[in-house]
Amino acid sequence: MSIGNFIKKPISIISLTIILGLIIGGYLYFNRGSGSGFNTIVVKRGNIIAEVSATGHVKPAQSVDLAFEKSGKISKIYAGVGDKVVSGSMLVQLNNSDIYAQLVGAQANLKTEQAELDQLKIGTRPEEIKISQTKVDNAAVAVNETKNALLGKLQVSYTVSDDAIHNKADSFFKVPAIPAPQLNFSVSNNQLQVDIESQRLTLESVLKLWKTSLSQLTINSNLNDYVSDTKKNLNTISSFLDNANSALNGLSASATNSQTTIDAWKTNVSTARTNINTSITDILIAEKNLKTAESDLLLAQQQLNLDEAGATSQDIQAQEAQVEKAQANVLDYEAQLNKTILRSPINGVITKQDAKIGEIVSANEIIVSVISANQFEVESNVPEADIAKLKIADEAKITLDAYGDNVLFNAKVIKIDPAETIIEGVATYKTTFQFDKEDDRIKSGMTANIDILTDKRENVLIIPQRAVITRATEKFVLVDNGTQNPEERKIQTGLRGSDGNVEVISGLSEGERIAAIGSQ
């Protein structure tokens, strides 16, 4: 063996020895103070942050779907998808020639009322008094006609009600009225059955008294009282039929009652309910028509009195009221005319435009959508386990899938819905985040990843959560005392961070070493 090889071999052994010494020395240095033989962690000070993570989607801060209040034919289109619009811009217009004609008529009527006011201030001619008298006579005839119509509806209401009870409802009663009503079937809800049978007994007396009352009804009777009684009776019968319908809907075919019989009962009740509801509507319309006719008569009589008495300050004021009414009609038709034009309520961009000239659109059918151009928010459904940690104005960091994790957008919580939304069986709460500033990179519909800062502690004692032993409601750690048997010490913890660390409020001091062998 050469001298050169002999020299190289010891040098290699020495190098290896030095390296091993450094490794062992480093281990002893970083685990100095611990003669326990187990892994330890130094209690140190630091900052701890609690965050809640969520996902959501970008939505415009303002988004409106526009539809007409009534159906009509589209006559003009002013803007299309992608067009920028300002608040008040016309978007789509329906054919409004009929309303325009009514507006012109209302404007003409306004001129007429104004001319009458002007004439009133000058004085009334005999010819005008005669015209006013004719208006009063016509209005009086109209009042009598509406009264007779109302009388007829009151009589029909009784007839419909009598049929609903004695012909329709009694078909499923063994004993319809006296001495005690009894159904042909049993109802699983005992209280419902008691209510139906009790109501049937009451209705027998109601119908008798009603019939007697109507026998005394004339055009000169106090119709308001009769209308009030009729409404009350119809509502009572309607309630009875509703209960009967509920009972029959829960009824199944049996040896006692076939399905055909049950279906017949249901049909009777359905027909009766329809008739009663129709009667209620007819009474309301007839009552309204009478009030309108009486109002017209009063106005006509006032006009006649005005003409006969000559102009006074009060009379002039009354005619001025007529002028104001005519002006209100003009405004009403102008409003109706405006409703035939869809206008943008916000500054933004059109994202949907389904209108076509000549097409008939239905009422409330969305045909145009507009979103705000640059103002965006993020909506996220936060689970109930995390929602208690959030509050309004909490800061958040948002990343968008389109730009990756390195592009951060600052935001804050601006709204938390009080009502829950159930998603896959879990209660969540819709939370809205607002970007701190506008950014052209943000687009509607983008997927957002959100980290919400819910709490923060600075310069506090922190240890890993994994080092904490939980026993019942108390928490412990194993403190290194330099022996094989570490000290079990009770501690009080505070804020739990999102990074796996936890704040130590009491029980430990900075620099102490604890065993990293606890479990949560």
Coordinates of C-alpha atoms in Angstrom, one line a residue:
M1 CA 0.0 0.0 0.0
S2 CA 1.4 3.4 -1.0
I3 CA 2.0 6.2 1.5
G4 CA -0.5 8.3 -0.4
N5 CA -3.3 5.8 0.1
F6 CA -2.4 5.4 3.8
I7 CA -2.6 9.1 4.4
K8 CA -6.0 9.4 2.6
K9 CA -7.7 6.8 4.6
P10 CA -7.2 8.4 8.1
I11 CA -8.3 11.7 6.7
S12 CA -11.6 10.2 5.6
I13 CA -12.1 8.6 9.0
I14 CA -11.4 11.9 10.7
S15 CA -13.9 13.7 8.5
L16 CA -16.6 11.3 9.1
T17 CA -16.0 11.5 12.9
I18 CA -16.2 15.3 12.7
I19 CA -19.5 15.2 10.8
L20 CA -21.1 12.7 13.3
G21 CA -19.9 14.9 16.2
L22 CA -21.5 18.0 14.6
I23 CA -24.9 16.1 14.2
I24 CA -24.9 14.8 17.8
G25 CA -23.8 18.2 19.1
G26 CA -26.6 20.0 17.2
Y27 CA -29.2 17.6 18.5
L28 CA -28.0 18.1 22.1
Y29 CA -27.9 21.9 21.6
F30 CA -31.4 22.1 20.2
N31 CA -32.7 19.8 23.0
R32 CA -30.6 21.2 25.8
G33 CA -32.3 21.6 29.1
S34 CA -34.3 18.5 28.6
G35 CA -33.1 15.3 30.2
S36 CA -36.4 13.6 29.7
G37 CA -35.7 11.9 26.4
F38 CA -39.0 13.0 24.7
N39 CA -39.7 15.7 22.2
T40 CA -40.3 19.2 23.7
I41 CA -41.7 22.5 22.5
V42 CA -40.6 25.9 23.9
V43 CA -43.4 28.2 25.2
K44 CA -42.9 31.5 23.3
R45 CA -44.6 34.7 22.6
G46 CA -46.2 35.6 19.3
N47 CA -49.3 36.7 17.4
I48 CA -52.3 34.5 16.9
I49 CA -55.0 35.0 14.4
A50 CA -58.4 33.3 14.1
E51 CA -60.0 33.1 10.7
V52 CA -63.0 31.7 9.1
S53 CA -62.7 30.4 5.5
A54 CA -65.6 30.3 3.1
T55 CA -66.3 30.3 -0.6
G56 CA -68.7 32.3 -2.6
H57 CA -69.4 34.0 -5.9
V58 CA -69.0 37.6 -7.1
K59 CA -72.3 39.4 -7.7
P60 CA -73.0 42.9 -8.8
A61 CA -73.8 45.3 -5.9
Q62 CA -76.8 46.2 -7.8
S63 CA -78.7 43.9 -10.2
V64 CA -82.2 44.5 -11.5
D65 CA -84.5 42.4 -13.5
L66 CA -87.1 44.5 -15.4
A67 CA -90.6 43.6 -16.5
F68 CA -93.7 45.4 -17.5
E69 CA -96.6 45.5 -15.0
K70 CA -99.1 44.5 -17.7
S71 CA -99.0 42.7 -21.0
G72 CA -98.6 44.4 -24.3
K73 CA -97.0 44.5 -27.7
I74 CA -93.4 45.7 -28.0
S75 CA -93.1 48.7 -30.3
K76 CA -89.6 50.1 -29.7
I77 CA -86.3 48.9 -28.4
Y78 CA -83.7 51.4 -27.4
A79 CA -80.8 49.3 -26.1
G80 CA -79.3 45.8 -26.4
V81 CA -77.0 43.4 -24.5
G82 CA -73.7 45.0 -23.6
D83 CA -74.9 48.6 -23.9
K84 CA -74.0 50.9 -21.1
V85 CA -77.0 52.8 -19.7
V86 CA -77.5 55.5 -17.2
S87 CA -80.3 55.8 -14.6
G88 CA -83.5 56.8 -16.4
S89 CA -82.5 55.6 -19.9
M90 CA -85.3 54.2 -22.0
L91 CA -84.8 50.5 -22.8
V92 CA -88.0 49.0 -24.2
Q93 CA -91.4 50.5 -25.0
L94 CA -94.9 48.9 -25.4
N95 CA -97.5 50.1 -27.8
N96 CA -99.3 52.8 -25.8
S97 CA -101.5 54.5 -28.3
D98 CA -104.6 53.6 -26.3
I99 CA -103.3 55.1 -23.1
Y100 CA -102.0 58.1 -25.0
A101 CA -105.5 58.7 -26.3
Q102 CA -106.9 58.4 -22.8
L103 CA -104.3 60.9 -21.6
V104 CA -105.4 63.3 -24.3
G105 CA -109.0 62.9 -23.2
A106 CA -108.0 63.5 -19.5
Q107 CA -106.2 66.7 -20.6
A108 CA -109.3 67.8 -22.4
N109 CA -111.4 67.1 -19.4
L110 CA -109.0 69.2 -17.3
K111 CA -109.5 72.1 -19.7
T112 CA -113.3 71.7 -19.4
E113 CA -113.1 71.7 -15.5
Q114 CA -110.9 74.7 -15.6
A115 CA -113.3 76.5 -18.0
E116 CA -116.2 75.7 -15.6
L117 CA -114.2 77.2 -12.8
D118 CA -113.5 80.3 -14.8
Q119 CA -117.2 80.5 -15.7
L120 CA -118.2 80.0 -12.1
K121 CA -116.1 83.0 -11.1
I122 CA -118.0 85.0 -13.8
G123 CA -121.5 83.7 -13.0
T124 CA -123.9 80.8 -13.9
R125 CA -126.2 81.0 -16.9
P126 CA -129.7 79.3 -16.9
E127 CA -128.6 76.9 -19.5
E128 CA -125.8 75.7 -17.3
I129 CA -128.2 75.2 -14.4
K130 CA -130.4 73.0 -16.6
I131 CA -127.4 70.9 -17.6
S132 CA -126.4 70.5 -13.9
Q133 CA -129.9 69.4 -13.1
T134 CA -129.7 66.8 -15.8
K135 CA -126.5 65.5 -14.4
V136 CA -128.1 65.2 -10.9
D137 CA -131.1 63.3 -12.4
N138 CA -128.8 60.9 -14.3
A139 CA -126.7 60.4 -11.2
A140 CA -129.8 59.7 -9.1
V141 CA -131.0 57.1 -11.7
A142 CA -127.5 55.5 -11.5
V143 CA -127.7 55.3 -7.7
N144 CA -131.1 53.5 -7.9
E145 CA -129.8 51.1 -10.5
T146 CA -126.7 50.2 -8.4
K147 CA -129.0 49.8 -5.3
N148 CA -131.2 47.4 -7.2
A149 CA -128.2 45.5 -8.4
L150 CA -126.9 45.3 -4.8
L151 CA -130.3 44.1 -3.6
G152 CA -130.1 41.4 -6.2
K153 CA -126.6 40.3 -5.1
L154 CA -127.8 40.2 -1.5
Q155 CA -130.7 37.9 -2.4
V156 CA -128.4 35.7 -4.6
S157 CA -125.9 35.4 -1.7
Y158 CA -128.6 33.9 0.5
T159 CA -129.7 31.5 -2.3
V160 CA -126.1 30.4 -2.9
S161 CA -125.5 30.0 0.8
D162 CA -128.7 28.0 1.3
D163 CA -127.7 25.7 -1.6
A164 CA -124.2 25.3 -0.2
I165 CA -125.5 24.1 3.2
H166 CA -128.7 22.3 2.5
N167 CA -127.9 20.7 -0.9
K168 CA -124.1 20.5 -1.0
A169 CA -122.8 20.1 2.6
D170 CA -125.7 18.1 3.9
S171 CA -124.9 15.4 1.5
F172 CA -122.3 14.1 3.9
F173 CA -124.2 14.5 7.1
K174 CA -126.3 11.7 8.7
V175 CA -128.1 14.3 10.7
P176 CA -127.8 17.7 9.0
A177 CA -129.0 20.0 11.8
I178 CA -131.5 19.1 14.5
P179 CA -131.1 17.9 17.2
A180 CA -127.3 17.5 16.7
P181 CA -125.5 17.4 13.3
Q182 CA -123.6 14.2 12.7
L183 CA -121.2 13.5 9.8
N184 CA -121.4 10.4 7.7
F185 CA -117.8 9.6 8.4
S186 CA -115.2 9.9 11.2
V187 CA -112.4 12.5 11.0
S188 CA -109.0 11.6 12.4
N189 CA -108.8 15.1 13.9
N190 CA -111.5 14.9 16.6
Q191 CA -111.4 18.7 17.1
L192 CA -112.0 19.3 13.4
Q193 CA -115.0 17.0 13.5
V194 CA -116.4 18.8 16.5
D195 CA -115.9 22.1 14.8
I196 CA -117.6 21.0 11.6
E197 CA -120.7 19.6 13.4
S198 CA -120.9 22.7 15.7
Q199 CA -120.6 25.1 12.8
R200 CA -123.4 23.2 10.9
L201 CA -125.7 23.6 13.9
T202 CA -125.0 27.3 14.1
L203 CA -125.5 27.8 10.3
E204 CA -129.0 26.5 10.6
S205 CA -130.0 29.4 12.8
V206 CA -127.9 31.8 10.7
L207 CA -129.8 30.9 7.5
K208 CA -133.2 31.2 9.2
L209 CA -132.5 34.7 10.6
W210 CA -130.9 35.7 7.3
K211 CA -133.9 34.7 5.3
T212 CA -136.2 36.5 7.6
S213 CA -134.1 39.7 7.4
L214 CA -134.0 39.6 3.6
S215 CA -137.8 39.3 3.5
Q216 CA -137.9 42.9 4.8
L217 CA -135.2 44.3 2.4
T218 CA -136.2 47.2 0.2
I219 CA -134.4 49.8 -1.8
N220 CA -134.9 52.2 1.1
S221 CA -133.5 49.9 3.7
N222 CA -130.1 50.6 5.4
L223 CA -128.1 48.7 2.9
N224 CA -124.9 49.1 4.8
D225 CA -126.2 46.9 7.6
Y226 CA -127.5 44.3 5.2
V227 CA -124.1 44.2 3.4
S228 CA -122.3 43.9 6.7
D229 CA -124.5 41.0 7.8
T230 CA -124.2 39.3 4.4
K231 CA -120.3 39.5 4.5
K232 CA -120.3 38.1 8.0
N233 CA -122.6 35.2 7.0
L234 CA -120.7 34.4 3.9
N235 CA -117.4 34.4 5.8
T236 CA -118.9 32.0 8.4
I237 CA -120.1 29.6 5.7
S238 CA -116.7 29.9 3.9
S239 CA -115.0 28.9 7.2
F240 CA -117.3 25.9 7.6
L241 CA -116.7 24.8 4.0
D242 CA -112.9 25.2 4.5
N243 CA -113.1 22.8 7.5
A244 CA -115.2 20.4 5.6
N245 CA -112.8 20.4 2.7
S246 CA -109.9 19.6 5.1
A247 CA -111.8 16.7 6.6
L248 CA -112.8 15.3 3.2
N249 CA -109.2 15.6 1.8
G250 CA -108.1 13.3 4.6
L251 CA -110.8 10.7 4.0
S252 CA -110.1 7.4 2.3
A253 CA -112.5 4.9 0.8
S254 CA -114.0 2.3 3.1
A255 CA -116.7 -0.2 3.4
T256 CA -119.0 2.6 4.5
N257 CA -118.1 5.2 2.0
S258 CA -116.9 4.4 -1.5
Q259 CA -114.4 6.5 -3.4
T260 CA -117.1 7.6 -5.8
T261 CA -119.2 8.9 -2.8
I262 CA -116.2 10.7 -1.4
D263 CA -115.4 12.3 -4.7
A264 CA -119.0 13.4 -5.0
W265 CA -118.8 15.1 -1.6
K266 CA -115.5 16.8 -2.6
T267 CA -117.1 18.1 -5.8
N268 CA -120.1 19.4 -3.8
V269 CA -117.8 21.2 -1.4
S270 CA -115.6 22.6 -4.2
T271 CA -118.6 23.9 -6.0
A272 CA -120.0 25.4 -2.8
R273 CA -116.8 27.2 -2.0
T274 CA -116.5 28.6 -5.5
N275 CA -120.1 29.9 -5.3
I276 CA -119.5 31.5 -1.9
N277 CA -116.3 33.1 -3.0
T278 CA -118.0 34.4 -6.2
S279 CA -120.8 35.8 -4.1
I280 CA -118.4 37.5 -1.7
T281 CA -116.7 39.1 -4.7
D282 CA -120.0 40.2 -6.3
I283 CA -121.1 41.8 -3.0
L284 CA -117.9 43.8 -2.8
I285 CA -118.2 45.0 -6.4
A286 CA -121.8 45.9 -6.0
E287 CA -121.0 47.8 -2.8
K288 CA -118.2 49.6 -4.5
N289 CA -120.4 50.5 -7.5
L290 CA -123.0 51.9 -5.1
K291 CA -120.5 54.0 -3.3
T292 CA -119.2 55.3 -6.6
A293 CA -122.7 56.2 -7.8
E294 CA -123.5 57.9 -4.5
S295 CA -120.3 59.9 -4.8
D296 CA -121.1 60.9 -8.3
L297 CA -124.6 62.0 -7.2
L298 CA -123.1 64.0 -4.4
L299 CA -120.7 65.7 -6.8
A300 CA -123.5 66.4 -9.3
Q301 CA -125.8 67.8 -6.6
Q302 CA -123.0 70.0 -5.3
Q303 CA -122.4 71.3 -8.8
L304 CA -126.1 72.1 -9.2
N305 CA -126.2 73.8 -5.8
L306 CA -123.1 75.7 -6.9
D307 CA -124.9 76.8 -10.1
E308 CA -128.1 77.8 -8.4
A309 CA -126.5 79.6 -5.5
G310 CA -124.1 81.5 -7.5
A311 CA -120.4 81.9 -6.9
T312 CA -119.2 82.0 -3.4
S313 CA -115.7 81.4 -2.1
Q314 CA -116.7 77.9 -0.9
D315 CA -118.3 77.1 -4.3
I316 CA -115.2 78.2 -6.1
Q317 CA -113.1 76.0 -3.8
A318 CA -115.3 73.0 -4.6
Q319 CA -114.8 73.6 -8.3
E320 CA -111.2 74.0 -7.7
A321 CA -111.3 70.5 -6.2
Q322 CA -112.8 69.3 -9.4
V323 CA -110.0 70.8 -11.3
E324 CA -107.5 69.1 -9.0
K325 CA -109.3 65.8 -9.6
A326 CA -109.0 66.3 -13.3
Q327 CA -105.4 67.1 -12.9
A328 CA -105.0 63.9 -10.9
N329 CA -106.6 61.9 -13.8
V330 CA -104.0 63.5 -16.1
L331 CA -101.2 62.4 -13.8
D332 CA -102.7 58.9 -13.5
Y333 CA -102.7 58.5 -17.3
E334 CA -99.2 59.9 -17.5
A335 CA -98.1 57.4 -14.9
Q336 CA -99.8 54.6 -16.9
L337 CA -98.0 55.9 -20.0
N338 CA -94.7 55.7 -18.2
K339 CA -95.4 52.1 -17.2
T340 CA -95.3 51.2 -20.9
I341 CA -91.7 52.2 -21.0
L342 CA -88.9 50.2 -19.2
R343 CA -86.2 52.5 -17.9
S344 CA -83.0 51.6 -16.2
P345 CA -83.1 52.4 -12.5
I346 CA -79.3 52.3 -12.2
N347 CA -76.1 53.2 -14.1
G348 CA -74.9 49.9 -15.5
V349 CA -74.6 47.4 -18.3
I350 CA -77.4 45.4 -20.0
T351 CA -76.8 41.7 -19.5
K352 CA -80.1 40.4 -20.8
Q353 CA -82.5 41.8 -23.5
D354 CA -85.2 39.4 -24.7
A355 CA -87.5 41.9 -26.3
K356 CA -88.4 41.7 -30.0
I357 CA -90.5 44.3 -31.8
G358 CA -94.0 43.1 -32.4
E359 CA -93.8 40.4 -29.8
I360 CA -96.5 40.2 -27.1
V361 CA -95.0 40.1 -23.6
S362 CA -96.8 39.0 -20.5
A363 CA -97.1 41.0 -17.3
N364 CA -94.1 40.4 -14.9
E365 CA -92.1 38.6 -17.5
I366 CA -88.5 39.6 -17.1
I367 CA -87.2 40.8 -20.4
V368 CA -84.3 43.1 -19.5
S369 CA -81.6 42.7 -16.8
V370 CA -79.1 45.4 -15.8
I371 CA -76.1 45.1 -13.5
S372 CA -74.0 47.9 -12.0
A373 CA -70.8 48.3 -14.1
N374 CA -68.1 48.3 -11.5
Q375 CA -69.5 47.8 -8.1
F376 CA -69.3 44.1 -7.0
E377 CA -69.9 42.1 -3.8
V378 CA -69.3 38.5 -2.8
E379 CA -72.1 36.3 -1.3
S380 CA -71.2 33.2 0.7
N381 CA -73.3 30.8 2.7
V382 CA -71.4 30.4 6.0
P383 CA -72.2 27.3 8.1
E384 CA -73.8 27.9 11.5
A385 CA -70.7 26.5 13.2
D386 CA -68.8 29.6 12.0
I387 CA -71.4 32.3 11.8
A388 CA -71.3 33.2 15.5
K389 CA -67.6 34.1 15.0
L390 CA -68.5 36.8 12.3
K391 CA -69.7 40.3 12.8
I392 CA -70.3 43.3 10.6
A393 CA -67.2 45.1 9.5
D394 CA -64.9 42.1 9.9
E395 CA -62.0 42.3 7.5
A396 CA -61.5 39.7 4.8
K397 CA -59.0 38.6 2.2
I398 CA -60.4 37.3 -1.0
T399 CA -58.8 35.4 -3.9
L400 CA -60.5 34.7 -7.2
D401 CA -59.9 31.4 -9.0
A402 CA -59.4 33.4 -12.2
Y403 CA -56.3 35.0 -10.8
G404 CA -54.8 32.5 -8.4
D405 CA -53.8 32.6 -4.7
N406 CA -51.2 35.3 -5.2
V407 CA -53.7 38.1 -6.1
L408 CA -55.5 39.3 -3.0
F409 CA -58.5 41.6 -2.8
N410 CA -59.4 43.3 0.5
A411 CA -63.0 43.3 1.6
K412 CA -65.2 43.5 4.7
V413 CA -68.5 42.0 6.0
I414 CA -71.4 44.3 5.3
K415 CA -74.4 42.1 5.8
I416 CA -75.3 38.8 7.6
D417 CA -78.8 37.4 6.9
P418 CA -80.7 36.7 10.1
A419 CA -82.6 33.8 8.5
E420 CA -81.0 30.5 7.7
T421 CA -80.7 28.8 4.4
I422 CA -80.6 25.0 4.5
I423 CA -78.0 23.5 2.1
E424 CA -77.6 19.8 2.1
G425 CA -79.2 19.5 5.5
V426 CA -76.9 22.1 7.1
A427 CA -78.1 25.5 8.3
T428 CA -76.1 28.3 6.6
Y429 CA -76.4 32.1 6.7
K430 CA -75.9 34.2 3.6
T431 CA -73.1 36.7 4.3
T432 CA -72.2 39.6 2.0
F433 CA -68.7 41.0 1.5
Q434 CA -68.0 44.3 -0.1
F435 CA -64.7 45.0 -1.9
D436 CA -62.7 47.9 -0.4
K437 CA -62.2 49.4 -3.8
E438 CA -63.4 48.9 -7.4
D439 CA -61.1 46.8 -9.7
D440 CA -61.7 46.1 -13.4
R441 CA -60.4 42.6 -12.9
I442 CA -63.4 41.6 -10.8
K443 CA -66.2 40.1 -12.9
S444 CA -69.7 38.9 -12.0
G445 CA -69.9 35.2 -11.4
M446 CA -66.3 34.6 -10.5
T447 CA -65.6 32.0 -7.7
A448 CA -64.2 33.6 -4.6
N449 CA -62.2 32.1 -1.7
I450 CA -62.6 34.1 1.4
D451 CA -60.6 34.3 4.7
I452 CA -62.3 36.4 7.3
L453 CA -60.3 37.8 10.2
T454 CA -62.5 37.2 13.2
D455 CA -60.1 37.8 16.1
K456 CA -56.4 38.6 16.8
R457 CA -54.1 38.6 19.8
E458 CA -50.6 40.1 19.7
N459 CA -47.5 39.3 21.8
V460 CA -49.2 36.5 23.8
L461 CA -48.0 33.1 24.9
I462 CA -48.7 30.5 22.3
I463 CA -48.3 26.7 22.1
P464 CA -49.4 24.2 19.5
Q465 CA -53.0 22.9 20.1
R466 CA -51.7 19.3 19.7
A467 CA -49.7 19.7 23.0
V468 CA -52.9 20.4 25.0
I469 CA -54.5 17.5 26.9
T470 CA -58.2 17.9 27.5
R471 CA -59.8 16.1 30.3
A472 CA -63.5 16.9 30.9
T473 CA -63.6 20.7 30.9
E474 CA -60.0 21.2 32.1
K475 CA -56.9 21.5 30.0
F476 CA -53.3 20.3 30.8
V477 CA -49.9 20.2 29.4
L478 CA -46.8 18.1 30.3
V479 CA -44.0 20.4 31.5
D480 CA -40.4 19.2 31.0
N481 CA -38.8 19.2 34.5
G482 CA -35.6 17.5 33.3
T483 CA -36.7 14.0 34.4
Q484 CA -38.4 11.1 32.7
N485 CA -41.6 12.0 34.5
P486 CA -42.7 15.5 33.3
E487 CA -45.0 17.6 35.4
E488 CA -48.7 17.6 34.4
R489 CA -49.8 21.2 34.8
K490 CA -53.3 22.8 34.4
I491 CA -53.5 25.7 32.1
Q492 CA -56.1 28.2 30.8
T493 CA -56.3 28.7 27.1
G494 CA -57.7 31.5 25.1
L495 CA -58.0 32.2 21.4
R496 CA -57.5 29.3 19.1
G497 CA -55.7 30.3 15.9
S498 CA -56.2 29.1 12.4
D499 CA -52.6 27.9 12.2
G500 CA -53.0 25.2 14.9
N501 CA -51.7 27.3 17.7
V502 CA -53.6 28.3 20.8
E503 CA -53.2 31.2 23.3
V504 CA -52.1 30.4 26.9
I505 CA -53.7 32.8 29.4
S506 CA -52.3 31.2 32.5
G507 CA -50.3 28.2 33.8
L508 CA -47.2 28.6 31.7
S509 CA -44.3 31.1 31.4
E510 CA -42.3 32.1 28.4
G511 CA -39.3 29.9 27.8
E512 CA -40.7 26.8 29.5
R513 CA -40.6 23.6 27.6
I514 CA -43.6 21.3 27.2
A515 CA -44.0 17.8 25.7
A516 CA -45.5 17.7 22.3
I517 CA -47.5 14.5 23.1
G518 CA -50.9 15.8 24.1
S519 CA -54.1 15.2 22.1
Q520 CA -57.1 17.4 21.5

